[in-house]
Amino acid sequence: MKLIIDTDPGIDDAMAIAYAAAAPEIDLIGLTTIFGNTHVHQSSRNARYLLHRLGLDLPVAEGAHLPYGADTYQPSDFVHGPEGFGDLTDIPQIGANHDLSAAEYLAETARQHKGELVVCAIGPLTNIADAMRLDPEFAGNLKRLVIMGGAVYCPGNITAQAEANIYHDALAADEVFATPPETVLVGLDVTLKTLYAPGDFEALASISPDMGGFLRQISQFYLNFYKQAGGLDGCGLHDSTAVIACTHEPMFETVETGIRVDRHGDGMGATRPDTSRPPVRVCTGVDGAGVVRLFTDRVTTLR
Ligand code: RIB
Ligand code: CA
């Protein structure tokens, strides 16, 4: 399966990209970057650094640096750290971004691989909305869009009602759901059932000392946040769960409904069922232990 990941690395993003690199079913053909866990230029630098550590020579096309309707953006650096990789700073610049913007690269690649390309969006949806505005055939050219985002039948994580990726660009998200491609929504409804505990990172690092050791190193900051903010003994495999949903649909239960996003106000970013909109598949259940096991089994094949 041909895959592009639209990403704001970000610690769980890094885990998801490592999983994609290790998964035999996935032909990862490129990354597009977005603001979110960190500023977009840091997302791009982190993505290129990670691909270098994974030994992958793939394009990284940089995307939006601001949400629709905003003239500034400030990451919540207490979640993923000052530069997106926990306590790790001064991350080297490896290589350069692709000449095309994220939206241009997404639209061109979807056209080139018509009906075959899956895009997994694990950050705010600005680049996806931009690609739909740029090329009206983009949505139809995709095989599927898999989104890590939303909290449809459960509380949010950045506000009581909203999940962070949707919240960080509610306007773009609502535009995507108004005329969605074939879409699967992997929200907090399932991604908080796939917690990765400190002991899981220890096991990862002992079997895969380079990549597993790196993921353990950058995840300490993230684990501390989950412990302090939520009293949880583990962090959500949010983004890896979405990538796994691209190839392992039987591990998920879904319902079909249209989705509307609150664009403003106290509920901004809330993802609400709306039968007047084209249906998407919303994940409501998951084999959480199976996702955690699959993640570990695959990532420990990396050095
Ligand atoms: O709410 C979780 C999502 O927000 C994940 O994609 C995480 O990386 C952050 O971007
Ligand atoms: Ca992310």
Short mmCIF file of C-alpha atoms and ligand atoms in Angstrom, two decimals:
data_model
loop_
_atom_site.label_atom_id
_atom_site.label_comp_id
_atom_site.label_asym_id
_atom_site.label_seq_id
_atom_site.Cartn_x
_atom_site.Cartn_y
_atom_site.Cartn_z
CA MET A 1 0.00 0.00 0.00
CA LYS A 2 1.39 3.35 -1.14
CA LEU A 3 1.39 5.78 1.80
CA ILE A 4 2.16 9.43 2.48
CA ILE A 5 2.11 10.52 6.13
CA ASP A 6 1.19 14.15 6.84
CA THR A 7 2.87 14.77 10.14
CA ASP A 8 3.91 17.19 12.91
CA PRO A 9 6.75 15.20 14.55
CA GLY A 10 6.24 15.07 17.47
CA ILE A 11 7.01 12.04 19.57
CA ASP A 12 4.10 9.77 18.72
CA ASP A 13 4.53 10.88 15.11
CA ALA A 14 8.12 9.61 15.24
CA MET A 15 6.84 6.29 16.53
CA ALA A 16 4.28 6.11 13.70
CA ILE A 17 6.88 6.89 11.04
CA ALA A 18 9.22 4.22 12.46
CA TYR A 19 6.31 1.75 12.38
CA ALA A 20 5.56 2.64 8.74
CA ALA A 21 9.23 2.14 7.85
CA ALA A 22 9.17 -1.32 9.42
CA ALA A 23 5.76 -2.52 8.18
CA PRO A 24 6.09 -4.88 5.19
CA GLU A 25 2.62 -3.95 3.89
CA ILE A 26 3.53 -0.26 3.62
CA ASP A 27 5.35 1.42 0.74
CA LEU A 28 6.12 4.76 2.41
CA ILE A 29 6.72 7.14 -0.48
CA GLY A 30 7.06 10.45 1.33
CA LEU A 31 6.24 12.73 4.22
CA THR A 32 4.50 16.08 4.27
CA THR A 33 4.88 18.31 7.28
CA ILE A 34 2.57 20.59 9.18
CA PHE A 35 2.65 22.84 12.26
CA GLY A 36 1.15 21.28 15.36
CA ASN A 37 3.30 19.66 18.05
CA THR A 38 5.95 22.12 16.96
CA HIS A 39 6.49 24.82 14.34
CA VAL A 40 6.42 23.50 10.76
CA HIS A 41 10.13 24.22 10.07
CA GLN A 42 10.93 22.06 13.12
CA SER A 43 8.45 19.40 11.92
CA SER A 44 10.36 19.29 8.61
CA ARG A 45 13.78 19.17 10.29
CA ASN A 46 12.61 16.43 12.66
CA ALA A 47 11.08 14.45 9.79
CA ARG A 48 14.28 14.62 7.73
CA TYR A 49 16.40 13.67 10.78
CA LEU A 50 14.16 10.70 11.54
CA LEU A 51 14.21 9.43 7.93
CA HIS A 52 18.03 9.70 8.02
CA ARG A 53 18.15 7.59 11.21
CA LEU A 54 15.80 5.10 9.56
CA GLY A 55 18.08 4.95 6.52
CA LEU A 56 15.30 6.15 4.22
CA ASP A 57 15.89 8.60 1.36
CA LEU A 58 12.35 9.95 0.94
CA PRO A 59 10.95 13.38 0.07
CA VAL A 60 9.80 15.70 2.85
CA ALA A 61 7.47 18.40 1.49
CA GLU A 62 6.85 21.24 3.91
CA GLY A 63 3.31 22.50 4.47
CA ALA A 64 1.40 25.16 6.30
CA HIS A 65 2.90 27.13 9.16
CA LEU A 66 -0.41 28.63 10.31
CA PRO A 67 -4.02 27.45 10.79
CA TYR A 68 -6.74 28.92 8.58
CA GLY A 69 -7.87 32.29 9.90
CA ALA A 70 -4.91 32.77 12.27
CA ASP A 71 -1.88 35.04 11.98
CA THR A 72 0.13 33.38 14.75
CA TYR A 73 0.59 29.85 16.13
CA GLN A 74 2.23 28.76 19.39
CA PRO A 75 2.80 25.01 19.98
CA SER A 76 1.97 23.48 23.36
CA ASP A 77 5.63 22.66 23.96
CA PHE A 78 4.86 21.16 27.37
CA VAL A 79 3.58 18.06 25.57
CA HIS A 80 6.26 17.21 22.98
CA GLY A 81 9.07 19.47 24.17
CA PRO A 82 10.59 22.72 22.91
CA GLU A 83 11.60 21.31 19.51
CA GLY A 84 9.10 18.44 19.18
CA PHE A 85 11.39 15.61 20.32
CA GLY A 86 11.09 15.89 24.10
CA ASP A 87 14.29 16.98 25.83
CA LEU A 88 16.28 16.54 22.62
CA THR A 89 17.27 19.90 21.16
CA ASP A 90 19.75 21.11 18.54
CA ILE A 91 18.53 18.40 16.17
CA PRO A 92 20.71 18.55 13.05
CA GLN A 93 19.39 19.68 9.67
CA ILE A 94 19.78 16.67 7.35
CA GLY A 95 19.22 17.35 3.65
CA ALA A 96 16.57 19.78 2.42
CA ASN A 97 12.83 19.93 1.91
CA HIS A 98 11.25 18.91 -1.38
CA ASP A 99 10.77 21.74 -3.89
CA LEU A 100 6.99 21.30 -3.86
CA SER A 101 4.82 22.44 -0.98
CA ALA A 102 2.96 19.76 0.96
CA ALA A 103 -0.31 20.54 -0.83
CA GLU A 104 1.36 20.47 -4.26
CA TYR A 105 3.16 17.20 -3.45
CA LEU A 106 -0.02 15.57 -2.11
CA ALA A 107 -2.08 16.62 -5.15
CA GLU A 108 0.59 15.62 -7.67
CA THR A 109 1.30 12.25 -6.04
CA ALA A 110 -2.41 11.40 -5.74
CA ARG A 111 -2.84 12.20 -9.44
CA GLN A 112 0.26 10.14 -10.35
CA HIS A 113 -0.97 7.11 -8.33
CA LYS A 114 -4.70 7.54 -9.00
CA GLY A 115 -6.76 5.21 -6.83
CA GLU A 116 -3.69 3.72 -5.09
CA LEU A 117 -2.46 6.36 -2.63
CA VAL A 118 -3.44 6.38 1.04
CA VAL A 119 -2.72 9.57 2.97
CA CYS A 120 -2.50 9.27 6.75
CA ALA A 121 -2.91 12.68 8.39
CA ILE A 122 -1.54 12.69 11.95
CA GLY A 123 -1.47 16.44 12.57
CA PRO A 124 -3.80 19.38 11.89
CA LEU A 125 -5.65 19.07 8.55
CA THR A 126 -4.50 22.31 6.92
CA ASN A 127 -2.41 20.59 4.23
CA ILE A 128 -5.27 18.24 3.36
CA ALA A 129 -7.69 21.16 2.98
CA ASP A 130 -5.07 23.04 0.94
CA ALA A 131 -4.63 20.06 -1.41
CA MET A 132 -8.42 19.84 -1.87
CA ARG A 133 -8.54 23.57 -2.69
CA LEU A 134 -5.54 23.28 -5.03
CA ASP A 135 -6.85 20.24 -6.97
CA PRO A 136 -10.60 19.57 -6.97
CA GLU A 137 -9.80 15.98 -8.11
CA PHE A 138 -7.46 15.31 -5.16
CA ALA A 139 -10.14 13.72 -2.96
CA GLY A 140 -11.32 11.46 -5.80
CA ASN A 141 -7.77 10.49 -6.73
CA LEU A 142 -7.06 9.12 -3.24
CA LYS A 143 -7.64 5.49 -2.33
CA ARG A 144 -8.33 6.63 1.23
CA LEU A 145 -7.63 9.34 3.79
CA VAL A 146 -6.96 8.07 7.31
CA ILE A 147 -7.04 10.79 9.95
CA MET A 148 -5.69 10.64 13.47
CA GLY A 149 -8.04 13.12 15.04
CA GLY A 150 -11.32 13.85 16.68
CA ALA A 151 -13.19 12.70 19.76
CA VAL A 152 -16.65 11.77 18.46
CA TYR A 153 -18.16 9.74 21.30
CA CYS A 154 -15.62 10.57 24.04
CA PRO A 155 -14.09 13.65 25.72
CA GLY A 156 -11.36 15.66 24.07
CA ASN A 157 -7.74 16.06 25.15
CA ILE A 158 -6.97 19.71 24.45
CA THR A 159 -10.38 20.90 25.62
CA ALA A 160 -13.25 18.96 27.13
CA GLN A 161 -14.78 18.51 23.67
CA ALA A 162 -11.91 18.73 21.16
CA GLU A 163 -8.95 16.59 20.16
CA ALA A 164 -5.70 18.48 19.47
CA ASN A 165 -5.23 17.87 15.73
CA ILE A 166 -8.76 18.98 14.89
CA TYR A 167 -8.67 21.84 17.40
CA HIS A 168 -5.45 23.28 15.96
CA ASP A 169 -7.21 24.00 12.67
CA ALA A 170 -10.96 23.62 13.13
CA LEU A 171 -11.71 25.60 9.93
CA ALA A 172 -9.57 23.34 7.76
CA ALA A 173 -10.92 20.21 9.45
CA ASP A 174 -14.54 21.26 8.90
CA GLU A 175 -13.74 21.99 5.24
CA VAL A 176 -12.32 18.46 4.82
CA PHE A 177 -15.36 16.81 6.42
CA ALA A 178 -17.76 18.87 4.30
CA THR A 179 -16.69 16.99 1.14
CA PRO A 180 -14.46 14.19 2.44
CA PRO A 181 -12.54 11.63 0.38
CA GLU A 182 -13.09 7.99 1.33
CA THR A 183 -12.12 8.59 4.98
CA VAL A 184 -11.45 6.68 8.19
CA LEU A 185 -11.37 8.74 11.39
CA VAL A 186 -9.09 7.31 14.11
CA GLY A 187 -9.84 9.46 17.13
CA LEU A 188 -9.42 9.43 20.87
CA ASP A 189 -12.40 7.04 20.85
CA VAL A 190 -9.79 4.35 20.13
CA THR A 191 -6.28 5.84 20.48
CA LEU A 192 -6.50 6.08 24.26
CA LYS A 193 -7.06 2.31 24.30
CA THR A 194 -3.53 1.79 22.95
CA LEU A 195 -1.29 3.10 25.73
CA TYR A 196 2.43 2.42 25.45
CA ALA A 197 3.99 2.05 28.92
CA PRO A 198 7.53 2.79 30.15
CA GLY A 199 8.23 -0.95 30.21
CA ASP A 200 7.23 -1.20 26.54
CA PHE A 201 9.83 1.44 25.66
CA GLU A 202 12.46 -0.43 27.72
CA ALA A 203 11.72 -3.62 25.78
CA LEU A 204 11.84 -1.69 22.51
CA ALA A 205 15.24 -0.20 23.35
CA SER A 206 16.71 -3.52 24.48
CA ILE A 207 15.77 -5.28 21.23
CA SER A 208 16.28 -2.33 18.86
CA PRO A 209 19.02 -0.24 20.51
CA ASP A 210 19.31 2.41 17.80
CA MET A 211 15.74 3.27 16.78
CA GLY A 212 14.13 1.80 19.92
CA GLY A 213 16.69 3.61 22.03
CA PHE A 214 15.94 6.87 20.24
CA LEU A 215 12.17 6.48 20.71
CA ARG A 216 12.72 5.67 24.40
CA GLN A 217 14.95 8.75 24.75
CA ILE A 218 12.47 11.23 23.24
CA SER A 219 9.40 9.62 24.86
CA GLN A 220 10.41 10.27 28.49
CA PHE A 221 9.17 13.87 28.22
CA TYR A 222 5.87 12.64 26.72
CA LEU A 223 5.43 9.91 29.38
CA ASN A 224 5.96 12.50 32.11
CA PHE A 225 3.24 14.68 30.59
CA TYR A 226 0.76 11.80 30.52
CA LYS A 227 1.61 10.94 34.15
CA GLN A 228 1.29 14.51 35.41
CA ALA A 229 -1.66 15.60 33.27
CA GLY A 230 -3.69 12.43 33.27
CA GLY A 231 -2.24 10.15 35.92
CA LEU A 232 -1.63 7.62 33.14
CA ASP A 233 1.20 5.08 33.20
CA GLY A 234 1.81 5.29 29.47
CA CYS A 235 1.34 7.50 26.42
CA GLY A 236 -1.24 7.24 23.68
CA LEU A 237 -0.07 5.48 20.51
CA HIS A 238 -2.29 8.00 18.72
CA ASP A 239 -0.45 8.27 15.43
CA SER A 240 0.76 4.66 15.18
CA THR A 241 -2.83 3.51 15.71
CA ALA A 242 -3.88 5.58 12.68
CA VAL A 243 -1.07 4.15 10.54
CA ILE A 244 -2.03 0.63 11.64
CA ALA A 245 -5.65 1.40 10.70
CA CYS A 246 -4.39 1.97 7.12
CA THR A 247 -3.54 -1.73 6.76
CA HIS A 248 -5.28 -3.60 9.59
CA GLU A 249 -8.92 -2.54 9.41
CA PRO A 250 -10.23 -5.79 11.01
CA MET A 251 -8.62 -4.67 14.28
CA PHE A 252 -11.12 -1.80 14.42
CA GLU A 253 -14.88 -1.41 14.83
CA THR A 254 -16.39 1.52 12.94
CA VAL A 255 -19.66 3.35 12.46
CA GLU A 256 -20.56 5.49 9.44
CA THR A 257 -21.63 9.09 9.96
CA GLY A 258 -21.04 12.54 8.56
CA ILE A 259 -18.92 14.80 10.75
CA ARG A 260 -19.22 18.51 11.44
CA VAL A 261 -16.53 20.42 13.33
CA ASP A 262 -17.35 23.37 15.59
CA ARG A 263 -15.46 26.20 13.90
CA HIS A 264 -15.58 28.67 16.78
CA GLY A 265 -16.61 29.13 20.40
CA ASP A 266 -16.19 27.00 23.51
CA GLY A 267 -16.65 23.82 21.53
CA MET A 268 -14.15 24.77 18.81
CA GLY A 269 -12.65 21.64 17.29
CA ALA A 270 -15.43 19.35 18.54
CA THR A 271 -16.23 16.57 16.03
CA ARG A 272 -19.98 16.05 16.00
CA PRO A 273 -22.00 13.40 14.10
CA ASP A 274 -24.01 15.08 11.33
CA THR A 275 -26.14 12.95 9.01
CA SER A 276 -26.50 15.86 6.57
CA ARG A 277 -22.82 15.42 5.62
CA PRO A 278 -21.19 12.70 3.49
CA PRO A 279 -20.40 9.70 5.73
CA VAL A 280 -16.93 8.78 6.95
CA ARG A 281 -15.99 5.69 8.94
CA VAL A 282 -15.46 6.59 12.59
CA CYS A 283 -13.48 4.09 14.66
CA THR A 284 -15.37 3.25 17.83
CA GLY A 285 -13.54 0.13 18.97
CA VAL A 286 -10.06 -1.38 18.67
CA ASP A 287 -8.06 -4.43 19.71
CA GLY A 288 -5.80 -2.17 21.80
CA ALA A 289 -3.50 -4.91 23.04
CA GLY A 290 -3.18 -6.18 19.48
CA VAL A 291 -2.17 -2.73 18.21
CA VAL A 292 0.48 -2.39 20.94
CA ARG A 293 1.81 -5.87 20.17
CA LEU A 294 1.88 -5.22 16.40
CA PHE A 295 3.70 -1.93 16.94
CA THR A 296 6.38 -3.59 19.08
CA ASP A 297 6.73 -6.61 16.80
CA ARG A 298 7.29 -4.40 13.76
CA VAL A 299 9.49 -1.67 15.26
CA THR A 300 11.80 -4.20 16.91
CA THR A 301 12.72 -5.41 13.42
CA LEU A 302 14.58 -2.11 13.05
CA ARG A 303 18.18 -1.90 14.22
O1 RIB B 1 -4.32 14.33 19.99
C1 RIB B 1 -3.21 13.56 19.59
C2 RIB B 1 -2.59 14.12 18.34
O2 RIB B 1 -2.09 15.42 18.59
C3 RIB B 1 -1.37 13.29 17.87
O3 RIB B 1 -1.28 13.36 16.48
C4 RIB B 1 -0.22 14.00 18.50
O4 RIB B 1 0.98 13.85 17.76
C5 RIB B 1 -0.67 15.43 18.42
O5 RIB B 1 -0.37 15.90 17.11
CA CA B 2 0.82 14.07 15.41
#
